[in-house]
Amino acid sequence: MRKAIWLLLLGCGTALAQADYPNKPVRLVVGFAAGGISDVLGRAIAIPLSKQLGQQVIVENKPGAGTTIAGDFVMRALNDGYTLWLQDITTHAINANLYAKLPYDSLKDFSFVAMVASTPLMLVVHPSTPANNVRELIALLKANPGRYSYGSSGNGTIVHLSSEMLKSSAGVDALHVPYKGSNPATAAILGGEVSFVFSTMPPAISNVRGGKLRALAVTSPRRSDAAPEVPTMIESGLPGFEIVLYSGVLAPKGMERALVRRLNAEFARAVQAPEMQPVWRNIGADPIAASPEEFEAATTREIAKLGPVVKASGAKVD
């Protein structure tokens, strides 16, 4: 009897807490430094989300170790909805295969809240590289094995793995030059230190429009609305070549399902807000609305999909 009363009171307390949510600012953790695509996206979404929730949504950057520092922080936080993680789910899936030992289980230690965006990469070349399309780049690399180089934002990153996919699918060779982040990698190709890079969209779009780089293809299954003139890798003769950066919101495991559903609806509404429309165009991303179950299933598929790519690349992090 006492146990039944205690459970009833506990349930009432949980319901009241959810009804009162949020009664203080909400922290949205980003696992990358300020200025990157995840940071820009997080700060943009925080504006309509703050209006909807009636409390400020504060973006907190916790960069380092391929977002695993942020993941460990969120995993240890209370599951009350006041600590959320805007994660690059592609990075999340890579880390599940890349790291010999993570401080968390990529699937079991989080509540899957909402997917918010998908973004392709753009294959760009320095103007000095004599290739105007993917077929010409492949022919160039085949004729000069090991002579040309490609940059990346670090070993095991999606930028690195995309180039490894190109090498394996096209049967070509090129020298990998890893940098400590996307900004140094962008600076390297602008300076002609490397011949090509699978770049994130914001720096690629701005530098292509400025005539500093040449766009060859995007890695999504369809062309990007931000650069409709640029073909996909699939259109360029590489069937099945698809790499998409998915952004989603995770929370500590065990969050009440009613709160997960509430936040899922709030994020779905936020990504469609009028003030988000120019953001999507500027960063070359598309908004997504998916249920928590669809989000978890998509992450599971990404982990399985990227496992062989990580293995083939030889990238390892202890």
Coordinates of C-alpha atoms in Angstrom, one line a residue:
M1 CA 0.0 0.0 0.0
R2 CA 2.8 2.4 1.0
K3 CA 4.6 1.5 -2.2
A4 CA 1.5 2.2 -4.3
I5 CA 1.0 5.6 -2.7
W6 CA 4.7 6.4 -3.2
L7 CA 4.5 5.5 -6.9
L8 CA 1.4 7.6 -7.2
L9 CA 3.0 10.6 -5.6
L10 CA 6.1 10.2 -7.8
G11 CA 4.0 10.1 -10.9
C12 CA 2.2 13.2 -9.8
G13 CA 5.5 15.0 -9.1
T14 CA 6.8 14.1 -12.6
A15 CA 3.6 15.3 -14.2
L16 CA 3.8 18.6 -12.4
A17 CA 7.5 19.0 -13.3
Q18 CA 6.7 18.5 -16.9
A19 CA 3.8 20.9 -16.8
D20 CA 6.2 23.5 -15.3
Y21 CA 8.9 22.9 -17.9
P22 CA 10.8 24.9 -18.5
N23 CA 11.1 27.2 -15.5
K24 CA 14.7 28.2 -16.1
P25 CA 17.1 28.5 -19.1
V26 CA 17.8 25.5 -21.2
R27 CA 21.4 24.6 -22.1
L28 CA 22.1 23.5 -25.7
V29 CA 25.6 21.9 -25.8
V30 CA 27.6 22.0 -29.1
G31 CA 30.6 19.8 -29.4
F32 CA 32.5 22.1 -31.7
A33 CA 34.1 25.5 -31.4
A34 CA 32.3 28.7 -32.1
G35 CA 31.9 29.6 -35.8
G36 CA 31.4 26.0 -37.2
I37 CA 28.3 24.8 -38.9
S38 CA 27.0 23.1 -35.7
D39 CA 27.5 26.3 -33.7
V40 CA 25.9 28.5 -36.3
L41 CA 22.9 26.1 -36.5
G42 CA 22.6 25.9 -32.7
R43 CA 22.6 29.6 -32.2
A44 CA 20.1 30.1 -35.0
I45 CA 17.6 27.5 -33.7
A46 CA 18.0 28.8 -30.1
I47 CA 16.2 32.0 -31.2
P48 CA 12.8 30.6 -32.2
L49 CA 13.1 27.9 -29.5
S50 CA 13.6 30.5 -26.8
K51 CA 10.4 32.2 -27.9
Q52 CA 8.4 29.0 -28.0
L53 CA 9.6 27.8 -24.6
G54 CA 9.4 31.1 -22.8
Q55 CA 12.9 30.6 -21.5
Q56 CA 16.3 31.4 -22.9
V57 CA 18.1 28.6 -24.7
I58 CA 21.8 29.1 -24.2
V59 CA 24.3 27.6 -26.5
E60 CA 27.4 26.2 -24.7
N61 CA 30.4 25.1 -26.7
K62 CA 32.4 22.1 -25.4
P63 CA 34.8 21.3 -28.3
G64 CA 37.5 18.6 -28.3
A65 CA 38.1 15.0 -28.9
G66 CA 35.7 14.7 -31.9
T67 CA 32.7 15.8 -29.7
T68 CA 33.3 13.1 -27.2
I69 CA 34.0 15.7 -24.5
A70 CA 30.6 17.1 -25.1
G71 CA 29.0 13.6 -25.2
D72 CA 30.5 12.7 -21.8
F73 CA 29.3 15.9 -20.3
V74 CA 25.7 15.4 -21.5
M75 CA 25.7 11.7 -20.7
R76 CA 26.4 12.6 -17.0
A77 CA 23.9 15.5 -16.8
L78 CA 20.4 15.2 -15.3
N79 CA 17.7 14.0 -17.7
D80 CA 15.3 16.8 -16.8
G81 CA 15.4 18.5 -20.2
Y82 CA 17.6 21.4 -19.2
T83 CA 20.8 19.9 -20.8
L84 CA 20.4 19.1 -24.5
W85 CA 23.1 18.2 -27.0
L86 CA 23.0 19.5 -30.6
Q87 CA 25.1 16.8 -32.2
D88 CA 26.5 16.1 -35.6
I89 CA 25.0 12.7 -35.8
T90 CA 27.4 11.7 -38.6
T91 CA 30.3 12.5 -36.2
H92 CA 28.5 10.5 -33.5
A93 CA 28.3 7.5 -35.8
I94 CA 31.9 7.8 -36.8
N95 CA 33.1 8.0 -33.2
A96 CA 31.2 4.7 -32.4
N97 CA 33.5 3.0 -34.9
L98 CA 36.7 5.2 -34.6
Y99 CA 37.4 5.2 -30.9
A100 CA 38.7 2.0 -29.3
K101 CA 36.9 3.0 -26.0
L102 CA 34.4 5.7 -25.6
P103 CA 33.2 7.0 -22.2
Y104 CA 29.6 6.3 -23.3
D105 CA 27.6 4.0 -25.4
S106 CA 26.6 6.0 -28.5
L107 CA 23.0 4.5 -28.6
K108 CA 22.2 3.3 -25.0
D109 CA 23.4 6.3 -23.0
F110 CA 21.2 8.9 -24.7
S111 CA 17.6 9.9 -25.2
F112 CA 16.9 10.6 -28.9
V113 CA 14.9 13.8 -29.1
A114 CA 14.8 15.3 -32.6
M115 CA 16.6 15.4 -35.9
V116 CA 16.8 19.0 -37.1
A117 CA 18.9 19.2 -40.3
S118 CA 20.8 17.4 -43.1
T119 CA 23.8 19.0 -44.9
P120 CA 25.9 17.6 -47.7
L121 CA 29.6 18.2 -48.2
M122 CA 30.9 19.9 -51.3
L123 CA 33.9 18.6 -53.3
V124 CA 36.0 21.6 -54.1
V125 CA 39.3 22.1 -55.9
H126 CA 41.9 24.8 -56.0
P127 CA 41.8 26.8 -59.3
S128 CA 45.2 25.5 -60.1
T129 CA 43.9 21.9 -60.2
P130 CA 43.1 21.0 -63.8
A131 CA 39.7 19.4 -63.2
N132 CA 36.3 21.0 -64.0
N133 CA 34.2 18.0 -62.9
V134 CA 34.5 14.8 -60.9
R135 CA 35.3 12.6 -64.0
E136 CA 38.2 14.9 -64.9
L137 CA 39.5 14.8 -61.3
I138 CA 39.4 11.0 -61.3
A139 CA 41.3 10.9 -64.6
L140 CA 43.9 13.3 -63.2
L141 CA 44.4 11.2 -60.1
K142 CA 44.6 8.0 -62.1
A143 CA 47.2 9.5 -64.4
N144 CA 49.3 10.9 -61.4
P145 CA 49.0 8.4 -58.5
G146 CA 50.1 10.0 -55.2
R147 CA 51.1 13.3 -56.8
Y148 CA 48.0 15.3 -55.8
S149 CA 46.9 15.8 -52.2
Y150 CA 43.6 16.3 -50.3
G151 CA 43.0 18.1 -47.0
S152 CA 40.8 17.2 -44.1
S153 CA 39.8 18.5 -40.7
G154 CA 41.6 15.6 -39.1
N155 CA 42.0 11.8 -39.1
G156 CA 38.7 10.0 -39.0
T157 CA 36.6 13.0 -39.7
I158 CA 33.8 12.9 -42.3
V159 CA 35.9 15.2 -44.5
H160 CA 38.7 12.6 -44.4
L161 CA 36.4 9.6 -44.9
S162 CA 34.7 11.2 -47.9
S163 CA 38.0 11.4 -49.7
E164 CA 38.8 7.8 -48.7
M165 CA 35.5 6.8 -50.3
L166 CA 36.4 8.6 -53.4
K167 CA 39.8 6.8 -53.5
S168 CA 38.2 3.4 -53.0
S169 CA 35.2 3.8 -55.3
A170 CA 37.1 5.4 -58.1
G171 CA 40.3 3.4 -57.7
V172 CA 42.6 6.4 -57.4
D173 CA 45.4 7.5 -55.0
A174 CA 46.0 10.8 -53.4
L175 CA 48.0 12.0 -50.4
H176 CA 46.1 12.8 -47.2
V177 CA 47.1 16.0 -45.4
P178 CA 45.2 16.2 -42.1
Y179 CA 44.7 19.6 -40.3
K180 CA 43.4 20.5 -36.9
G181 CA 39.9 21.5 -37.8
S182 CA 37.9 22.7 -40.8
N183 CA 39.2 26.3 -40.7
P184 CA 42.9 25.3 -41.2
A185 CA 41.8 22.8 -43.9
T186 CA 39.9 25.6 -45.7
A187 CA 42.9 27.9 -45.4
A188 CA 45.1 25.1 -46.9
I189 CA 43.1 24.7 -50.1
L190 CA 42.7 28.4 -50.5
G191 CA 46.5 28.7 -50.3
G192 CA 47.0 25.9 -52.8
E193 CA 48.6 23.6 -50.2
V194 CA 46.3 20.8 -51.2
S195 CA 44.4 20.1 -54.4
F196 CA 40.9 19.1 -53.2
V197 CA 38.8 18.9 -50.1
F198 CA 35.3 17.6 -49.3
S199 CA 34.3 20.8 -47.5
T200 CA 31.4 21.7 -45.3
M201 CA 28.9 23.9 -47.1
P202 CA 29.3 27.4 -45.6
P203 CA 33.0 28.0 -46.5
A204 CA 32.7 26.1 -49.8
I205 CA 29.7 28.2 -51.0
S206 CA 31.2 31.5 -50.1
N207 CA 34.6 30.7 -51.6
V208 CA 33.1 29.2 -54.8
R209 CA 30.9 32.3 -55.3
G210 CA 34.0 34.4 -54.7
G211 CA 35.9 32.6 -57.4
K212 CA 38.5 31.3 -55.0
L213 CA 37.5 27.6 -55.3
R214 CA 35.9 25.5 -58.0
A215 CA 32.9 23.2 -57.0
L216 CA 32.8 19.8 -58.6
A217 CA 30.0 18.0 -56.7
V218 CA 27.9 17.6 -53.6
T219 CA 27.6 14.4 -51.6
S220 CA 23.9 14.3 -51.0
P221 CA 21.5 12.1 -53.0
R222 CA 20.0 15.2 -54.6
R223 CA 21.4 18.6 -55.5
S224 CA 21.5 21.3 -52.8
D225 CA 19.1 24.1 -53.0
A226 CA 21.9 26.4 -52.0
A227 CA 23.9 25.5 -55.1
P228 CA 21.5 23.8 -57.6
E229 CA 24.0 24.2 -60.4
V230 CA 26.5 21.7 -58.7
P231 CA 25.8 18.0 -59.5
T232 CA 25.8 15.2 -57.0
M233 CA 28.6 12.6 -56.8
I234 CA 26.1 10.1 -58.0
E235 CA 25.3 12.2 -61.1
S236 CA 29.0 12.4 -61.6
G237 CA 29.4 8.7 -62.2
L238 CA 29.8 7.3 -58.7
P239 CA 26.7 5.3 -57.8
G240 CA 25.9 5.0 -54.1
F241 CA 28.3 7.8 -53.2
E242 CA 26.3 9.5 -50.5
I243 CA 27.5 11.3 -47.4
V244 CA 25.1 13.5 -45.5
L245 CA 25.8 15.4 -42.2
Y246 CA 22.8 14.9 -40.0
S247 CA 22.3 17.2 -37.0
G248 CA 20.1 16.1 -34.1
V249 CA 19.3 16.7 -30.5
L250 CA 20.2 14.2 -27.8
A251 CA 19.6 14.2 -24.1
P252 CA 20.8 12.1 -21.2
K253 CA 19.2 8.6 -21.2
G254 CA 16.0 8.0 -19.3
M255 CA 14.2 11.2 -20.1
E256 CA 10.5 11.0 -19.6
R257 CA 8.8 10.1 -22.9
A258 CA 6.3 12.9 -22.5
L259 CA 9.1 15.4 -22.3
V260 CA 10.9 13.8 -25.2
R261 CA 7.7 14.2 -27.3
R262 CA 7.2 17.8 -26.1
L263 CA 10.8 18.8 -27.1
N264 CA 10.5 16.9 -30.4
A265 CA 7.5 19.0 -31.3
E266 CA 9.2 22.2 -30.2
F267 CA 12.3 21.5 -32.4
A268 CA 10.1 20.5 -35.4
R269 CA 8.3 23.9 -35.0
A270 CA 11.5 25.8 -34.5
V271 CA 13.2 24.6 -37.7
Q272 CA 10.3 25.8 -39.7
A273 CA 10.2 29.3 -38.1
P274 CA 10.4 32.2 -40.6
E275 CA 13.7 33.4 -39.2
M276 CA 15.3 30.0 -39.9
Q277 CA 14.7 30.2 -43.7
P278 CA 17.7 32.4 -44.6
V279 CA 19.8 30.3 -42.3
W280 CA 19.1 27.2 -44.2
R281 CA 20.0 28.9 -47.5
N282 CA 23.2 30.4 -46.1
I283 CA 24.6 27.1 -44.6
G284 CA 23.3 24.9 -47.4
A285 CA 21.2 22.7 -45.1
D286 CA 17.7 21.3 -45.2
P287 CA 15.4 21.2 -42.1
I288 CA 14.2 17.8 -40.9
A289 CA 11.3 16.7 -38.7
A290 CA 11.4 13.1 -37.5
S291 CA 10.0 11.2 -34.5
P292 CA 12.4 10.2 -31.8
E293 CA 12.1 6.6 -32.9
E294 CA 13.0 7.5 -36.5
F295 CA 15.9 9.5 -35.3
E296 CA 17.3 6.6 -33.2
A297 CA 16.8 4.2 -36.2
A298 CA 18.7 6.6 -38.5
T299 CA 21.6 6.9 -36.1
T300 CA 21.8 3.1 -35.8
R301 CA 21.9 2.9 -39.6
E302 CA 24.6 5.5 -39.8
I303 CA 26.8 3.6 -37.3
A304 CA 26.5 0.5 -39.4
K305 CA 27.0 2.3 -42.7
L306 CA 30.1 4.2 -41.6
G307 CA 31.8 1.3 -39.8
P308 CA 33.3 -0.2 -43.0
V309 CA 34.4 3.2 -44.2
V310 CA 36.3 3.9 -41.0
K311 CA 37.9 0.5 -41.2
A312 CA 38.9 0.9 -44.8
S313 CA 40.5 4.3 -44.1
G314 CA 42.8 2.9 -41.4
A315 CA 42.0 5.8 -39.1
K316 CA 42.2 5.0 -35.4
V317 CA 42.0 7.0 -32.2
D318 CA 43.1 5.3 -28.9

